[in-house]
PDB file of C-alpha atoms in Angstrom:
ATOM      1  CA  UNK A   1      79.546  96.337 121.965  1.00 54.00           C
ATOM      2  CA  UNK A   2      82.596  96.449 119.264  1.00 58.00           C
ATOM      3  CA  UNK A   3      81.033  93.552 117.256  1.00 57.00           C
ATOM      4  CA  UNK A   4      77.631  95.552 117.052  1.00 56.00           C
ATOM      5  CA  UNK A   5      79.329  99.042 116.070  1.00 52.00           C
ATOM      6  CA  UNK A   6      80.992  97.408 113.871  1.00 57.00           C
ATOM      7  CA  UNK A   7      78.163  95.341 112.345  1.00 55.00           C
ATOM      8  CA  UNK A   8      76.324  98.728 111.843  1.00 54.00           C
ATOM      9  CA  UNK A   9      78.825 100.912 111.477  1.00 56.00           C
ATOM     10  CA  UNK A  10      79.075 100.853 107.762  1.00 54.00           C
ATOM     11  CA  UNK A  11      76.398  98.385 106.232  1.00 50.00           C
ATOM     12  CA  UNK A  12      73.204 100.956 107.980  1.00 49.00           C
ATOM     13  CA  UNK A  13      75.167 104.340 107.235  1.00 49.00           C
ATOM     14  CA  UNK A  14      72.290 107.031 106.869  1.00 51.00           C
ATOM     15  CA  UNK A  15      69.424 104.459 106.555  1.00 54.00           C
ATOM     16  CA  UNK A  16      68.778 105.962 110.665  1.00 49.00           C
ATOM     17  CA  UNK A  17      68.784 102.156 111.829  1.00 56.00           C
ATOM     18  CA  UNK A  18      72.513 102.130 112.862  1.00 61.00           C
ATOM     19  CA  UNK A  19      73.787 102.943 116.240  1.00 63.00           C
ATOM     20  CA  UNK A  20      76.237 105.715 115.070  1.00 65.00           C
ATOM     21  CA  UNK A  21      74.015 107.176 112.643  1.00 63.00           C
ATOM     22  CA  UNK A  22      71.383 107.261 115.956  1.00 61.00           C
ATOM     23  CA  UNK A  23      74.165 109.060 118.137  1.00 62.00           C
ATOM     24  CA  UNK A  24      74.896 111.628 115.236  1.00 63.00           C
ATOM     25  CA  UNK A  25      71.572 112.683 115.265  1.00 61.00           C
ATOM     26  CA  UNK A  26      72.121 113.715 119.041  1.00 60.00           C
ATOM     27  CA  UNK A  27      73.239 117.092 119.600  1.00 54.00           C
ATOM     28  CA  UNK A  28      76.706 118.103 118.311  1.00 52.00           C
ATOM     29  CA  UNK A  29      77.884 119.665 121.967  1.00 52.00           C
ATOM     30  CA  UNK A  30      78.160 116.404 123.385  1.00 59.00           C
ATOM     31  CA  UNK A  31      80.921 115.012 120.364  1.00 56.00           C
ATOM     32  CA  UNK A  32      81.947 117.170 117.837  1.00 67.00           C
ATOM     33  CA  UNK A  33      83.392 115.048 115.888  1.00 75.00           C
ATOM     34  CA  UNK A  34      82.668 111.454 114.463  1.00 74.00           C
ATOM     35  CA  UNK A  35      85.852 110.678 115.567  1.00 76.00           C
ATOM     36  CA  UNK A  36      85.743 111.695 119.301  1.00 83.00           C
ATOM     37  CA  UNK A  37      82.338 109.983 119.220  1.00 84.00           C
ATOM     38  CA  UNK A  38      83.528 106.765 118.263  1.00 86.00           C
ATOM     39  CA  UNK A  39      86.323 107.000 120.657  1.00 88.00           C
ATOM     40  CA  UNK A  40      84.452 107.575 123.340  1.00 88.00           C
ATOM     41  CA  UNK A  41      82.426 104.614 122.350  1.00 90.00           C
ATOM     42  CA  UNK A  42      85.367 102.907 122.451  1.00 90.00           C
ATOM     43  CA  UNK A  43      86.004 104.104 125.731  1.00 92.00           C
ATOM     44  CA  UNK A  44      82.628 102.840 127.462  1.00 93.00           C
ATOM     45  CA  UNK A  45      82.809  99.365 125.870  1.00 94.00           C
ATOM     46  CA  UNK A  46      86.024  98.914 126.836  1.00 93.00           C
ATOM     47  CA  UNK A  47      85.298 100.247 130.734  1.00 92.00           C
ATOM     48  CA  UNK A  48      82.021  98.459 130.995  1.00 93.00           C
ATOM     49  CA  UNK A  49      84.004  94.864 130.170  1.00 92.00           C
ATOM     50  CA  UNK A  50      86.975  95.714 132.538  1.00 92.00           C
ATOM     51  CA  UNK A  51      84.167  96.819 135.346  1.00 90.00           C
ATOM     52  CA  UNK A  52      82.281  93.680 134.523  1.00 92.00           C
ATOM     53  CA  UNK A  53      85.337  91.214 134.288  1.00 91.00           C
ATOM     54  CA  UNK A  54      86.421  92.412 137.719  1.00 90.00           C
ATOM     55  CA  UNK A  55      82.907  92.457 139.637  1.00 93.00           C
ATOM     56  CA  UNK A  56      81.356  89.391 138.191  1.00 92.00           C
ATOM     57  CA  UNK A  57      83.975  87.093 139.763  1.00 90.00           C
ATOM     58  CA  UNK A  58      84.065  88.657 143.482  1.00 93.00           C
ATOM     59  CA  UNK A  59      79.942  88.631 143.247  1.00 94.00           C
ATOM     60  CA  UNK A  60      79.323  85.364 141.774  1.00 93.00           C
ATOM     61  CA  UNK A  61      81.633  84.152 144.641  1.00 94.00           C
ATOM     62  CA  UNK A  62      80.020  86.109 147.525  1.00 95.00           C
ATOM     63  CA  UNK A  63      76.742  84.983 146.133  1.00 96.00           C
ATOM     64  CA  UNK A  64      77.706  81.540 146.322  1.00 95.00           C
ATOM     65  CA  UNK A  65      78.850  81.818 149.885  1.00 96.00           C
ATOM     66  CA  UNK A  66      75.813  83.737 150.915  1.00 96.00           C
ATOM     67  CA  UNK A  67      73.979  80.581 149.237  1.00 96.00           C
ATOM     68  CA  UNK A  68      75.723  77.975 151.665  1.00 95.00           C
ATOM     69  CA  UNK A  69      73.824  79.882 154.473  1.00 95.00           C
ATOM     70  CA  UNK A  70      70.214  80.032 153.370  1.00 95.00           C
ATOM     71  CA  UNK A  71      67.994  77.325 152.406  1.00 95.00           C
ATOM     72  CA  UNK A  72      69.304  76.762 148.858  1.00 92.00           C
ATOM     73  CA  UNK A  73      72.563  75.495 150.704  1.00 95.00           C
ATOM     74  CA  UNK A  74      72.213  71.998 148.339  1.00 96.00           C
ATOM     75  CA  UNK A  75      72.721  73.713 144.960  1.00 95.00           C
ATOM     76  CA  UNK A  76      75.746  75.486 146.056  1.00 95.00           C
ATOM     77  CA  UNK A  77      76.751  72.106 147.608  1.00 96.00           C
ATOM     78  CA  UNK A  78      76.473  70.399 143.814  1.00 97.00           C
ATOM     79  CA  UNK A  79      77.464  73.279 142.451  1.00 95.00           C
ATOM     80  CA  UNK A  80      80.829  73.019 144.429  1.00 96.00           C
ATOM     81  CA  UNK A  81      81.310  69.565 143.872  1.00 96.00           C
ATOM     82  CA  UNK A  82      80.908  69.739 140.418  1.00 95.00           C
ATOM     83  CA  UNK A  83      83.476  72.381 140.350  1.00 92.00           C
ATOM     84  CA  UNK A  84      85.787  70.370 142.435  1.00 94.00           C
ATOM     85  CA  UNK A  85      85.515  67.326 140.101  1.00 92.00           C
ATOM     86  CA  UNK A  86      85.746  69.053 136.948  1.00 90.00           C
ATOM     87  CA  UNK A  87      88.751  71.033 137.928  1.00 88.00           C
ATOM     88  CA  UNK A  88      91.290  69.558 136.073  1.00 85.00           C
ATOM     89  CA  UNK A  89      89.242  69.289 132.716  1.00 84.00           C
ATOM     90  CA  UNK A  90      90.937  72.387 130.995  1.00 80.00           C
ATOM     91  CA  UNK A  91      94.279  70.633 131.241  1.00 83.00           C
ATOM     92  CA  UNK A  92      93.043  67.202 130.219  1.00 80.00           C
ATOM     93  CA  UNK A  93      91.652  68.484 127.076  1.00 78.00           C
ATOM     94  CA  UNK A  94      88.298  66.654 127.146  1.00 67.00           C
ATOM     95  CA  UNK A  95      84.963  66.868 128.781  1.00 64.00           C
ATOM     96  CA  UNK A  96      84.451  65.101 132.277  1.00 55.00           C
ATOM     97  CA  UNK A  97      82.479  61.697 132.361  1.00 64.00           C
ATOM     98  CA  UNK A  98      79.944  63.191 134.539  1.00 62.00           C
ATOM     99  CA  UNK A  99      79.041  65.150 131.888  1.00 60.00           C
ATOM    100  CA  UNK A 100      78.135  62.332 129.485  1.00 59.00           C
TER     101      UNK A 100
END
């Protein structure tokens, strides 16, 4: 979300194609400043990745435990290998030779 506010932010100023010039159009009791509006941007970008960091972990792993007990128990098998073989890749520095 920063990289696009700041991609539009000041290239699309006025031309009504830019994300803050959309939100200024919006009514003025919500932010009444540019300032406060861009710092409440700020605010939900920076929420929505801390949310997102946090939950995606805990349901990526409940999903792949939930997987182990239905029919699509084999991916979650490979996928778990996988993971246990290329553990140690990040400290090797190189890609695994299953990979290749």
């Amino acid at each position: 979300m920063k990289t696009i506010l700041a991609a539009y932010s000041g290239t699309l100023k006025g031309t009504g194609s830019g994300i803050l010039s959309a939100l200024q159009d919006l009514s003025v009791a919500f932010w009444p400043c540019r300032a406060k509006m861009e710092k409440h941007l700020q605010l939900i970008s920076v929420l929505q990745w801390v949310i997102t960091f946090l939950v995606l972990g805990a349901a990526c792993t409940v999903l792949l435990i939930y997987m182990f007990c239905t029919d699509c128990w084999l991916i979650s098998a490979i996928y778990t290998a996988w993971l246990i073989v290329d553990w140690n890749t990040p400290k090797q520095g190189k890609t695994s030779k299953m990979s290749m």
